Short mmCIF file of C-alpha atoms and ligand atoms in Angstrom, two decimals:
data_model
loop_
_atom_site.label_atom_id
_atom_site.label_comp_id
_atom_site.label_asym_id
_atom_site.label_seq_id
_atom_site.Cartn_x
_atom_site.Cartn_y
_atom_site.Cartn_z
CA MET A 153 -24.99 -34.18 -35.43
CA LYS A 154 -25.22 -30.60 -34.30
CA VAL A 155 -27.55 -27.79 -35.34
CA THR A 156 -26.89 -24.23 -34.12
CA MET A 157 -29.24 -21.26 -34.30
CA VAL A 158 -27.53 -17.95 -35.02
CA GLY A 159 -29.43 -14.69 -34.67
CA ILE A 160 -29.45 -11.48 -32.63
CA SER A 161 -31.40 -11.09 -29.39
CA GLY A 162 -35.16 -11.07 -29.93
CA SER A 163 -34.97 -12.64 -33.40
CA GLY A 164 -37.05 -15.61 -32.22
CA LYS A 165 -34.59 -18.46 -31.59
CA THR A 166 -36.02 -19.75 -28.34
CA THR A 167 -39.60 -19.32 -29.51
CA TYR A 168 -38.75 -21.64 -32.39
CA MET A 169 -38.16 -24.34 -29.72
CA SER A 170 -41.78 -23.78 -28.74
CA SER A 171 -42.87 -24.34 -32.34
CA LEU A 172 -40.92 -27.59 -32.39
CA TYR A 173 -42.55 -28.69 -29.16
CA GLU A 174 -46.03 -27.90 -30.47
CA THR A 175 -45.51 -29.63 -33.83
CA LEU A 176 -43.11 -32.49 -33.11
CA GLY A 177 -43.19 -33.05 -29.36
CA ASP A 178 -44.66 -36.36 -28.19
CA ALA A 179 -48.05 -34.70 -27.89
CA GLY A 180 -47.52 -33.02 -31.27
CA GLN A 181 -50.20 -33.53 -33.84
CA ASN A 182 -48.41 -34.07 -37.12
CA ASP A 183 -49.40 -36.56 -39.77
CA ALA A 184 -45.96 -37.08 -41.31
CA GLY A 185 -45.07 -39.70 -38.66
CA PHE A 186 -41.99 -37.88 -37.34
CA CYS A 187 -41.60 -36.78 -33.75
CA LEU A 188 -38.98 -35.43 -31.42
CA ALA A 189 -38.00 -36.19 -27.82
CA PRO A 190 -35.16 -35.13 -25.55
CA ARG A 191 -32.47 -37.79 -25.78
CA SER A 192 -32.15 -39.66 -22.54
CA MET A 193 -30.32 -42.86 -21.68
CA GLN A 194 -31.70 -42.74 -18.17
CA PRO A 195 -34.55 -44.66 -16.55
CA PHE A 196 -38.17 -43.95 -17.38
CA ASP A 197 -38.73 -41.44 -14.55
CA LYS A 198 -35.76 -39.34 -15.69
CA ALA A 199 -36.91 -39.59 -19.28
CA ILE A 200 -40.36 -38.30 -18.27
CA LEU A 201 -38.71 -35.41 -16.43
CA SER A 202 -36.73 -34.42 -19.51
CA ILE A 203 -39.96 -34.38 -21.51
CA GLY A 204 -41.31 -32.06 -18.80
CA ASP A 205 -38.34 -29.76 -19.44
CA PHE A 206 -39.20 -29.66 -23.12
CA SER A 207 -42.88 -28.98 -22.40
CA ARG A 208 -41.92 -25.81 -20.55
CA PHE A 209 -41.62 -24.32 -24.03
CA SER A 210 -45.29 -24.91 -24.78
CA LEU A 211 -47.03 -21.72 -25.91
CA ALA A 212 -50.44 -23.33 -25.49
CA ASP A 213 -50.02 -23.94 -21.73
CA THR A 214 -49.62 -20.32 -20.66
CA PHE A 215 -50.24 -18.36 -23.87
CA SER A 216 -47.05 -16.44 -23.12
CA TRP A 217 -43.62 -16.30 -24.80
CA PRO A 218 -40.53 -18.03 -23.43
CA ASP A 219 -38.08 -15.88 -21.44
CA GLY A 220 -35.01 -14.29 -23.03
CA THR A 221 -32.03 -16.64 -23.02
CA GLN A 222 -29.36 -15.87 -20.44
CA GLN A 223 -26.84 -18.54 -21.39
CA THR A 224 -26.18 -21.07 -24.12
CA THR A 225 -28.37 -24.14 -23.87
CA VAL A 226 -27.66 -27.42 -25.61
CA TRP A 227 -30.57 -29.81 -26.11
CA PRO A 228 -29.84 -33.41 -27.04
CA PHE A 229 -32.73 -34.75 -29.14
CA THR A 230 -33.71 -37.97 -30.86
CA VAL A 231 -35.93 -37.96 -33.96
CA PHE A 232 -38.44 -40.81 -34.26
CA TYR A 233 -40.26 -42.01 -37.34
CA ASN A 234 -43.29 -44.17 -36.62
CA SER A 235 -41.94 -44.64 -33.07
CA LYS A 236 -38.51 -45.86 -34.21
CA PRO A 237 -35.39 -43.73 -33.66
CA VAL A 238 -34.26 -42.29 -36.99
CA THR A 239 -31.49 -39.92 -36.05
CA TYR A 240 -30.19 -37.83 -33.16
CA PHE A 241 -29.01 -34.26 -32.95
CA ASP A 242 -27.86 -31.59 -30.52
CA TRP A 243 -29.75 -28.34 -30.66
CA ILE A 244 -27.87 -25.20 -29.61
CA ASP A 245 -29.72 -22.07 -28.46
CA TYR A 246 -27.67 -18.92 -27.87
CA ARG A 247 -28.01 -15.76 -25.92
CA GLY A 248 -28.46 -13.62 -29.05
CA GLY A 249 -26.79 -10.62 -27.41
CA ILE A 250 -23.43 -12.31 -27.91
CA LEU A 251 -23.67 -11.69 -31.67
CA THR A 252 -23.74 -7.92 -31.28
CA GLU A 253 -21.02 -8.03 -28.65
CA ILE A 254 -18.51 -9.57 -31.07
CA THR A 255 -17.77 -6.26 -32.74
CA ASP A 256 -19.66 -3.71 -30.65
CA ILE A 257 -17.08 -3.60 -27.91
CA PRO A 258 -15.11 -0.35 -28.36
CA ASP A 259 -11.90 -1.53 -26.74
CA SER A 260 -11.28 -5.24 -27.03
CA ASN A 261 -9.03 -5.10 -23.95
CA ASP A 262 -12.13 -4.26 -21.96
CA THR A 263 -13.98 -7.34 -23.14
CA SER A 264 -14.83 -9.33 -20.07
CA GLU A 265 -13.38 -12.80 -19.81
CA ILE A 266 -16.90 -14.23 -19.70
CA THR A 267 -17.88 -12.52 -22.96
CA LYS A 268 -14.64 -13.68 -24.59
CA SER A 269 -15.23 -17.27 -23.59
CA GLU A 270 -18.86 -17.02 -24.74
CA ILE A 271 -17.67 -15.78 -28.14
CA SER A 272 -15.15 -18.59 -28.54
CA ASP A 273 -17.83 -21.00 -27.38
CA LEU A 274 -20.15 -19.71 -30.13
CA ALA A 275 -17.34 -20.01 -32.69
CA SER A 276 -16.63 -23.63 -31.78
CA HIS A 277 -20.33 -24.54 -31.84
CA ILE A 278 -20.53 -23.11 -35.36
CA GLU A 279 -17.31 -24.90 -36.36
CA LEU A 280 -18.65 -28.24 -35.16
CA SER A 281 -22.17 -27.83 -36.52
CA ASN A 282 -23.39 -29.81 -39.49
CA ALA A 283 -26.11 -27.27 -40.07
CA VAL A 284 -26.84 -23.71 -38.96
CA ILE A 285 -30.13 -21.85 -38.83
CA LEU A 286 -29.79 -18.14 -39.53
CA VAL A 287 -32.59 -16.49 -37.61
CA VAL A 288 -33.99 -13.06 -38.58
CA ASP A 289 -37.16 -11.23 -37.66
CA ALA A 290 -39.32 -10.88 -40.80
CA PHE A 291 -41.01 -7.79 -39.37
CA VAL A 292 -37.64 -6.02 -39.08
CA LEU A 293 -36.75 -7.00 -42.67
CA THR A 294 -39.90 -5.32 -43.97
CA TYR A 295 -40.07 -2.37 -41.54
CA TYR A 296 -36.99 -0.62 -42.95
CA SER A 297 -37.29 0.18 -46.66
CA ASN A 298 -33.55 0.88 -46.92
CA ILE A 299 -32.00 -2.52 -47.58
CA LYS A 300 -28.72 -1.67 -45.83
CA GLU A 301 -30.59 -0.59 -42.75
CA ALA A 302 -32.68 -3.77 -42.85
CA ARG A 303 -29.46 -5.81 -43.05
CA HIS A 304 -27.99 -3.98 -40.10
CA ARG A 305 -31.04 -3.93 -37.83
CA SER A 306 -31.97 -7.56 -38.46
CA GLY A 307 -28.51 -8.90 -37.64
CA ALA A 308 -27.97 -10.19 -41.19
CA ARG A 309 -24.84 -8.06 -41.47
CA ARG A 310 -23.32 -9.70 -38.37
CA ILE A 311 -24.21 -13.10 -39.77
CA HIS A 312 -22.50 -12.21 -43.07
CA GLU A 313 -19.32 -11.25 -41.21
CA ILE A 314 -19.26 -14.56 -39.36
CA PHE A 315 -19.85 -16.76 -42.41
CA THR A 316 -17.54 -14.84 -44.73
CA THR A 317 -14.83 -15.53 -42.16
CA TYR A 318 -15.95 -19.15 -41.91
CA SER A 319 -15.66 -19.60 -45.68
CA ARG A 320 -12.12 -18.18 -45.62
CA VAL A 321 -11.00 -20.37 -42.74
CA TYR A 322 -12.71 -23.49 -44.14
CA PRO A 323 -12.78 -23.11 -47.93
CA ASN A 324 -13.67 -26.77 -48.54
CA ARG A 325 -16.10 -27.56 -45.77
CA ASN A 326 -19.64 -28.75 -46.19
CA LEU A 327 -22.22 -26.40 -44.75
CA THR A 328 -25.97 -26.68 -44.63
CA PHE A 329 -27.85 -23.51 -43.68
CA VAL A 330 -31.43 -22.31 -43.54
CA ILE A 331 -32.43 -18.66 -43.47
CA MET A 332 -35.40 -18.65 -41.12
CA LEU A 333 -37.69 -15.61 -41.43
CA THR A 334 -39.43 -15.58 -38.05
CA LYS A 335 -42.69 -13.93 -36.94
CA ALA A 336 -44.07 -14.18 -40.50
CA ASP A 337 -47.54 -13.61 -39.03
CA THR A 338 -46.61 -9.99 -38.18
CA VAL A 339 -45.70 -8.64 -41.64
CA ASP A 340 -48.09 -6.59 -43.76
CA SER A 341 -50.35 -8.70 -45.97
CA LYS A 342 -48.61 -7.45 -49.15
CA TRP A 343 -45.60 -9.63 -48.17
CA LYS A 344 -47.74 -12.72 -47.74
CA SER A 345 -49.24 -13.15 -51.20
CA ASP A 346 -48.43 -16.28 -53.19
CA ASN A 347 -47.20 -18.24 -50.15
CA TYR A 348 -45.03 -15.42 -48.80
CA ALA A 349 -43.15 -15.05 -52.13
CA PRO A 350 -42.51 -11.26 -51.65
CA LEU A 351 -41.18 -11.89 -48.11
CA ILE A 352 -38.86 -14.64 -49.37
CA GLU A 353 -37.56 -12.29 -52.11
CA ARG A 354 -36.88 -9.65 -49.47
CA GLY A 355 -35.06 -12.24 -47.36
CA LEU A 356 -32.84 -13.22 -50.30
CA GLU A 357 -32.07 -9.56 -50.97
CA VAL A 358 -31.13 -8.93 -47.34
CA PHE A 359 -28.97 -12.08 -47.28
CA ASN A 360 -27.35 -11.32 -50.66
CA GLN A 361 -23.88 -12.16 -49.35
CA MET A 362 -24.94 -15.54 -47.97
CA VAL A 363 -26.60 -16.25 -51.33
CA SER A 364 -23.46 -15.44 -53.31
CA LEU A 365 -21.20 -17.42 -50.93
CA CYS A 366 -23.54 -20.35 -51.45
CA LYS A 367 -23.44 -19.99 -55.22
CA GLN A 368 -19.63 -19.85 -55.23
CA ASN A 369 -19.19 -22.83 -52.96
CA PRO A 370 -20.33 -26.22 -54.25
CA ASP A 371 -19.97 -27.67 -50.70
CA TRP A 372 -22.62 -25.31 -49.32
CA GLN A 373 -26.34 -25.84 -49.54
CA GLY A 374 -28.85 -23.29 -48.40
CA GLY A 375 -32.55 -22.77 -48.09
CA ILE A 376 -34.94 -20.03 -47.00
CA VAL A 377 -38.35 -20.26 -45.34
CA PRO A 378 -40.80 -18.05 -43.44
CA VAL A 379 -42.00 -19.38 -40.07
CA SER A 380 -44.34 -18.37 -37.30
CA ALA A 381 -44.66 -19.84 -33.83
CA VAL A 382 -48.33 -18.98 -33.56
CA GLY A 383 -49.63 -18.91 -37.15
CA GLU A 384 -51.77 -16.31 -38.91
CA GLY A 385 -54.15 -14.32 -36.74
CA ASN A 386 -53.11 -15.89 -33.44
CA ALA A 387 -50.98 -13.01 -32.17
CA LYS A 388 -51.58 -9.27 -32.09
CA ARG A 389 -48.61 -6.98 -32.56
CA THR A 390 -48.60 -3.38 -31.33
CA VAL A 391 -45.88 -1.15 -32.75
CA VAL A 392 -45.01 2.25 -31.31
CA PRO A 393 -42.39 4.46 -33.04
CA THR A 394 -40.03 6.02 -30.49
CA GLY A 395 -38.20 8.74 -32.41
CA ASP A 396 -34.97 7.30 -30.99
CA VAL A 397 -32.53 6.39 -33.76
CA MET A 398 -30.98 3.59 -31.69
CA HIS A 399 -34.32 1.83 -31.15
CA PRO A 400 -36.77 3.28 -33.71
CA PHE A 401 -39.79 1.27 -32.53
CA LYS A 402 -41.13 -0.67 -29.60
CA SER A 403 -43.29 -3.70 -30.20
CA GLU A 404 -45.38 -6.05 -28.16
CA ASP A 405 -46.90 -9.35 -29.24
CA LYS A 406 -49.89 -10.78 -27.47
CA ILE A 407 -51.01 -14.34 -28.14
CA ILE A 408 -54.74 -14.15 -28.83
CA GLY A 409 -55.51 -17.52 -30.42
CA PHE A 410 -54.51 -21.16 -30.10
CA PRO A 411 -50.94 -21.46 -31.48
CA ALA A 412 -50.69 -23.24 -34.83
CA PRO A 413 -47.01 -22.99 -35.87
CA LEU A 414 -46.23 -22.35 -39.53
CA ASN A 415 -43.43 -24.30 -41.29
CA ALA A 416 -41.68 -25.28 -38.05
CA GLU A 417 -40.80 -28.87 -38.90
CA HIS A 418 -39.64 -27.97 -42.41
CA VAL A 419 -36.65 -26.01 -41.09
CA LEU A 420 -35.42 -28.87 -38.94
CA PHE A 421 -36.07 -31.53 -41.58
CA TYR A 422 -34.07 -29.58 -44.15
CA CYS A 423 -31.08 -29.46 -41.76
CA LEU A 424 -31.28 -33.13 -40.84
CA GLY A 425 -32.06 -34.41 -44.32
CA GLN A 426 -29.24 -32.50 -46.02
CA THR A 427 -26.72 -33.50 -43.35
CA LEU A 428 -27.64 -37.18 -43.56
CA LYS A 429 -27.46 -37.03 -47.34
CA GLN A 430 -23.98 -35.55 -47.12
CA MET A 431 -22.84 -38.16 -44.58
CA LYS A 432 -24.03 -40.83 -46.96
CA VAL A 433 -21.87 -39.48 -49.78
CA GLU A 434 -18.88 -39.24 -47.45
CA ALA A 435 -19.37 -42.71 -46.02
CA HIS A 436 -19.31 -44.14 -49.53
CA LYS A 437 -16.28 -42.06 -50.44
CA SER A 438 -14.24 -42.97 -47.39
CA ILE A 439 -15.00 -46.67 -47.65
CA LYS A 440 -13.54 -46.67 -51.15
CA GLN A 441 -10.63 -44.57 -49.95
CA ARG A 442 -10.00 -46.82 -46.94
CA GLU A 443 -10.17 -49.96 -49.01
CA LYS A 444 -7.57 -48.54 -51.34
CA GLU A 445 -5.31 -47.50 -48.45
CA LEU A 446 -5.75 -50.87 -46.79
CA SER A 447 -4.75 -52.83 -49.86
CA GLU A 448 -1.64 -50.66 -50.24
CA VAL A 449 -0.68 -51.18 -46.61
CA LEU A 450 -1.24 -54.91 -46.93
CA LYS A 451 1.04 -55.04 -49.93
CA LYS A 452 3.84 -53.27 -48.04
CA ALA A 453 3.32 -54.89 -44.67
CA GLY A 454 5.79 -57.71 -44.79
CA LEU A 455 7.49 -59.81 -42.21
CA VAL A 456 9.77 -56.93 -41.11
CA ASN A 457 6.79 -54.92 -40.04
CA LYS A 458 5.37 -57.76 -37.95
CA ILE A 459 8.66 -58.39 -36.15
CA TRP A 460 9.01 -54.69 -35.42
CA SER A 461 5.57 -54.55 -33.86
CA LEU A 462 6.38 -57.60 -31.69
CA ILE A 463 9.44 -55.86 -30.32
CA THR A 464 7.85 -52.45 -29.75
CA ARG A 465 4.44 -53.84 -28.76
CA LYS A 466 2.86 -51.34 -31.09
CA PRO A 467 0.23 -52.62 -33.47
CA ASP A 468 1.56 -52.99 -36.99
CA ALA A 469 0.39 -50.90 -39.89
CA GLU A 470 -1.86 -53.67 -41.09
CA SER A 471 -3.88 -53.90 -37.87
CA ILE A 472 -4.15 -50.11 -37.64
CA ALA A 473 -5.51 -50.00 -41.17
CA ARG A 474 -7.97 -52.78 -40.36
CA ALA A 475 -9.18 -51.04 -37.20
CA ILE A 476 -9.78 -47.79 -39.07
CA LEU A 477 -11.64 -49.58 -41.80
CA GLU A 478 -13.84 -51.39 -39.27
CA GLU A 479 -14.63 -48.12 -37.50
CA LYS A 480 -15.69 -46.49 -40.77
CA ASN A 481 -17.78 -49.50 -41.68
CA LYS A 482 -19.55 -49.30 -38.32
CA ASP A 483 -20.36 -45.61 -38.91
CA TYR A 484 -21.78 -46.52 -42.24
CA GLU A 485 -23.86 -49.36 -40.79
CA VAL A 486 -25.57 -46.94 -38.39
CA LEU A 487 -26.07 -44.45 -41.17
CA SER A 488 -27.53 -47.05 -43.45
CA GLN A 489 -30.35 -47.59 -40.94
CA PHE A 490 -31.28 -43.94 -41.44
CA GLU A 491 -31.01 -44.10 -45.18
CA PRO A 492 -34.63 -44.94 -46.02
CA HIS A 493 -35.73 -41.86 -44.03
CA ILE A 494 -33.50 -39.31 -45.72
CA GLU A 495 -35.70 -38.83 -48.78
CA PRO A 496 -39.00 -38.52 -46.80
CA LEU A 497 -37.34 -35.94 -44.51
CA LEU A 498 -36.06 -33.88 -47.42
CA ASN A 499 -39.26 -34.16 -49.42
CA LYS A 500 -41.26 -32.89 -46.47
CA ALA A 501 -38.77 -30.02 -45.98
CA LEU A 502 -38.82 -28.97 -49.62
CA GLU A 503 -42.60 -28.55 -49.55
CA ARG A 504 -41.87 -25.20 -47.86
CA VAL A 505 -38.12 -24.49 -47.88
CA ARG A 506 -36.96 -22.77 -51.04
CA ARG A 507 -33.51 -23.86 -52.22
CA ILE A 508 -30.83 -21.22 -52.74
CA ALA A 509 -28.34 -21.45 -55.63
N1 GTP B 1295 -46.06 -12.48 -33.43
C1 GTP B 1295 -45.01 -13.27 -33.20
N2 GTP B 1295 -44.10 -12.89 -32.29
C2 GTP B 1295 -43.05 -13.70 -32.05
C3 GTP B 1295 -42.87 -14.93 -32.75
N3 GTP B 1295 -41.72 -15.49 -32.32
C4 GTP B 1295 -41.21 -14.65 -31.40
N4 GTP B 1295 -42.00 -13.56 -31.22
C5 GTP B 1295 -41.76 -12.39 -30.35
O1 GTP B 1295 -40.36 -12.16 -30.29
C6 GTP B 1295 -39.91 -12.17 -28.92
C7 GTP B 1295 -38.48 -12.66 -28.81
O2 GTP B 1295 -38.38 -14.04 -29.15
P1 GTP B 1295 -37.26 -15.02 -28.51
O3 GTP B 1295 -37.52 -16.35 -29.08
O4 GTP B 1295 -37.20 -14.89 -27.05
O5 GTP B 1295 -35.91 -14.41 -29.15
P2 GTP B 1295 -34.42 -15.00 -29.00
O6 GTP B 1295 -33.81 -14.96 -30.35
O7 GTP B 1295 -34.44 -16.30 -28.28
O8 GTP B 1295 -33.74 -13.87 -28.09
P3 GTP B 1295 -32.49 -14.07 -27.04
O9 GTP B 1295 -32.83 -15.18 -26.13
O10 GTP B 1295 -32.39 -12.74 -26.35
O11 GTP B 1295 -31.29 -14.34 -27.89
C8 GTP B 1295 -40.96 -13.03 -28.22
O12 GTP B 1295 -40.99 -12.76 -26.84
C9 GTP B 1295 -42.24 -12.61 -28.93
O13 GTP B 1295 -42.70 -11.38 -28.42
C10 GTP B 1295 -43.86 -15.30 -33.73
O14 GTP B 1295 -43.78 -16.34 -34.40
N5 GTP B 1295 -44.90 -14.44 -33.90
MG1 MG B 1296 -33.58 -17.01 -26.59
#
């Protein structure tokens, strides 16, 4: 399955990879029994190297933030539960700038070929994703008291445009999404009371359109959760107003304590758990459907059909139907190995992710 992060530049997408490494990497210290490793079919030495790639995201090694993303990166991961593989997924990290470039280009004829192909690349990643993570900077949400300005500056407005279009193009598609409010450590303490309840309310207000799309569409399920890559008190933010309307403030974050990510695994577990749950429903549905189709084909497939397939060397309808059914059954067999883990994943997620709708 595929999970794509969507958010403007600087919203905290790549840093979330660091949080995943710190909480769920092989050296991660979590008690839930889940962990995460880059998927690798290669020999041990190559597998170790790919773990090294992942560890580059560690915040604790250098106490500095990851670099800005220059191009789309796709990370193939496997999730383990008590050392056994539970599920796999591809993780897609974007150059956030691409989001603003979709509509900010004054003359679309001028759009460079590279940007165009990046945009269509983003679109197809979203199309193929089972789940999307909508990434917004919590500090930006709370810095601007005008809700429309907060929507604009945080990138929520861009995200609304994309998913309103998505819902028109695919009115009946399943979609799992999580609104991830990043850098929760940096907001004023008044937003943090009662487990960040005021911040979550603000997030729901800013994402009003996503919330109403979700309420209208029974095939969509959404959640919202504040996260931090470092945890409370482990980073110091300096904010300087600039007087420039384009970029009203400059900020700098310095890591000053040992990173202890907040709610990192909950975001991922919500995406994986919901997707697996949906696949389970579909697998059941299509097996019934296939069985029905198969029995109809078998009824019709008489001698004529068999002779025809002998002459043309094409498989007859009956064998096609059987092959399809077998394929579906195989999918379901794999899925059924994951089944016992779906509930634990979702339960863990829902300790922190608030459901929308
Ligand atoms: N205090 C604090 N700062 C954070 C946190 N996460 C990210 N930041 C800050 O936000 C900056 C940008 O984060 P990135 O993860 O690089 O943003 P991005 O969305 O990947 O941006 P692009 O790669 O340009 O699309 C970091 O360099 C940090 O300064 C957090 O949890 N707490
Ligand atoms: Mg990045």
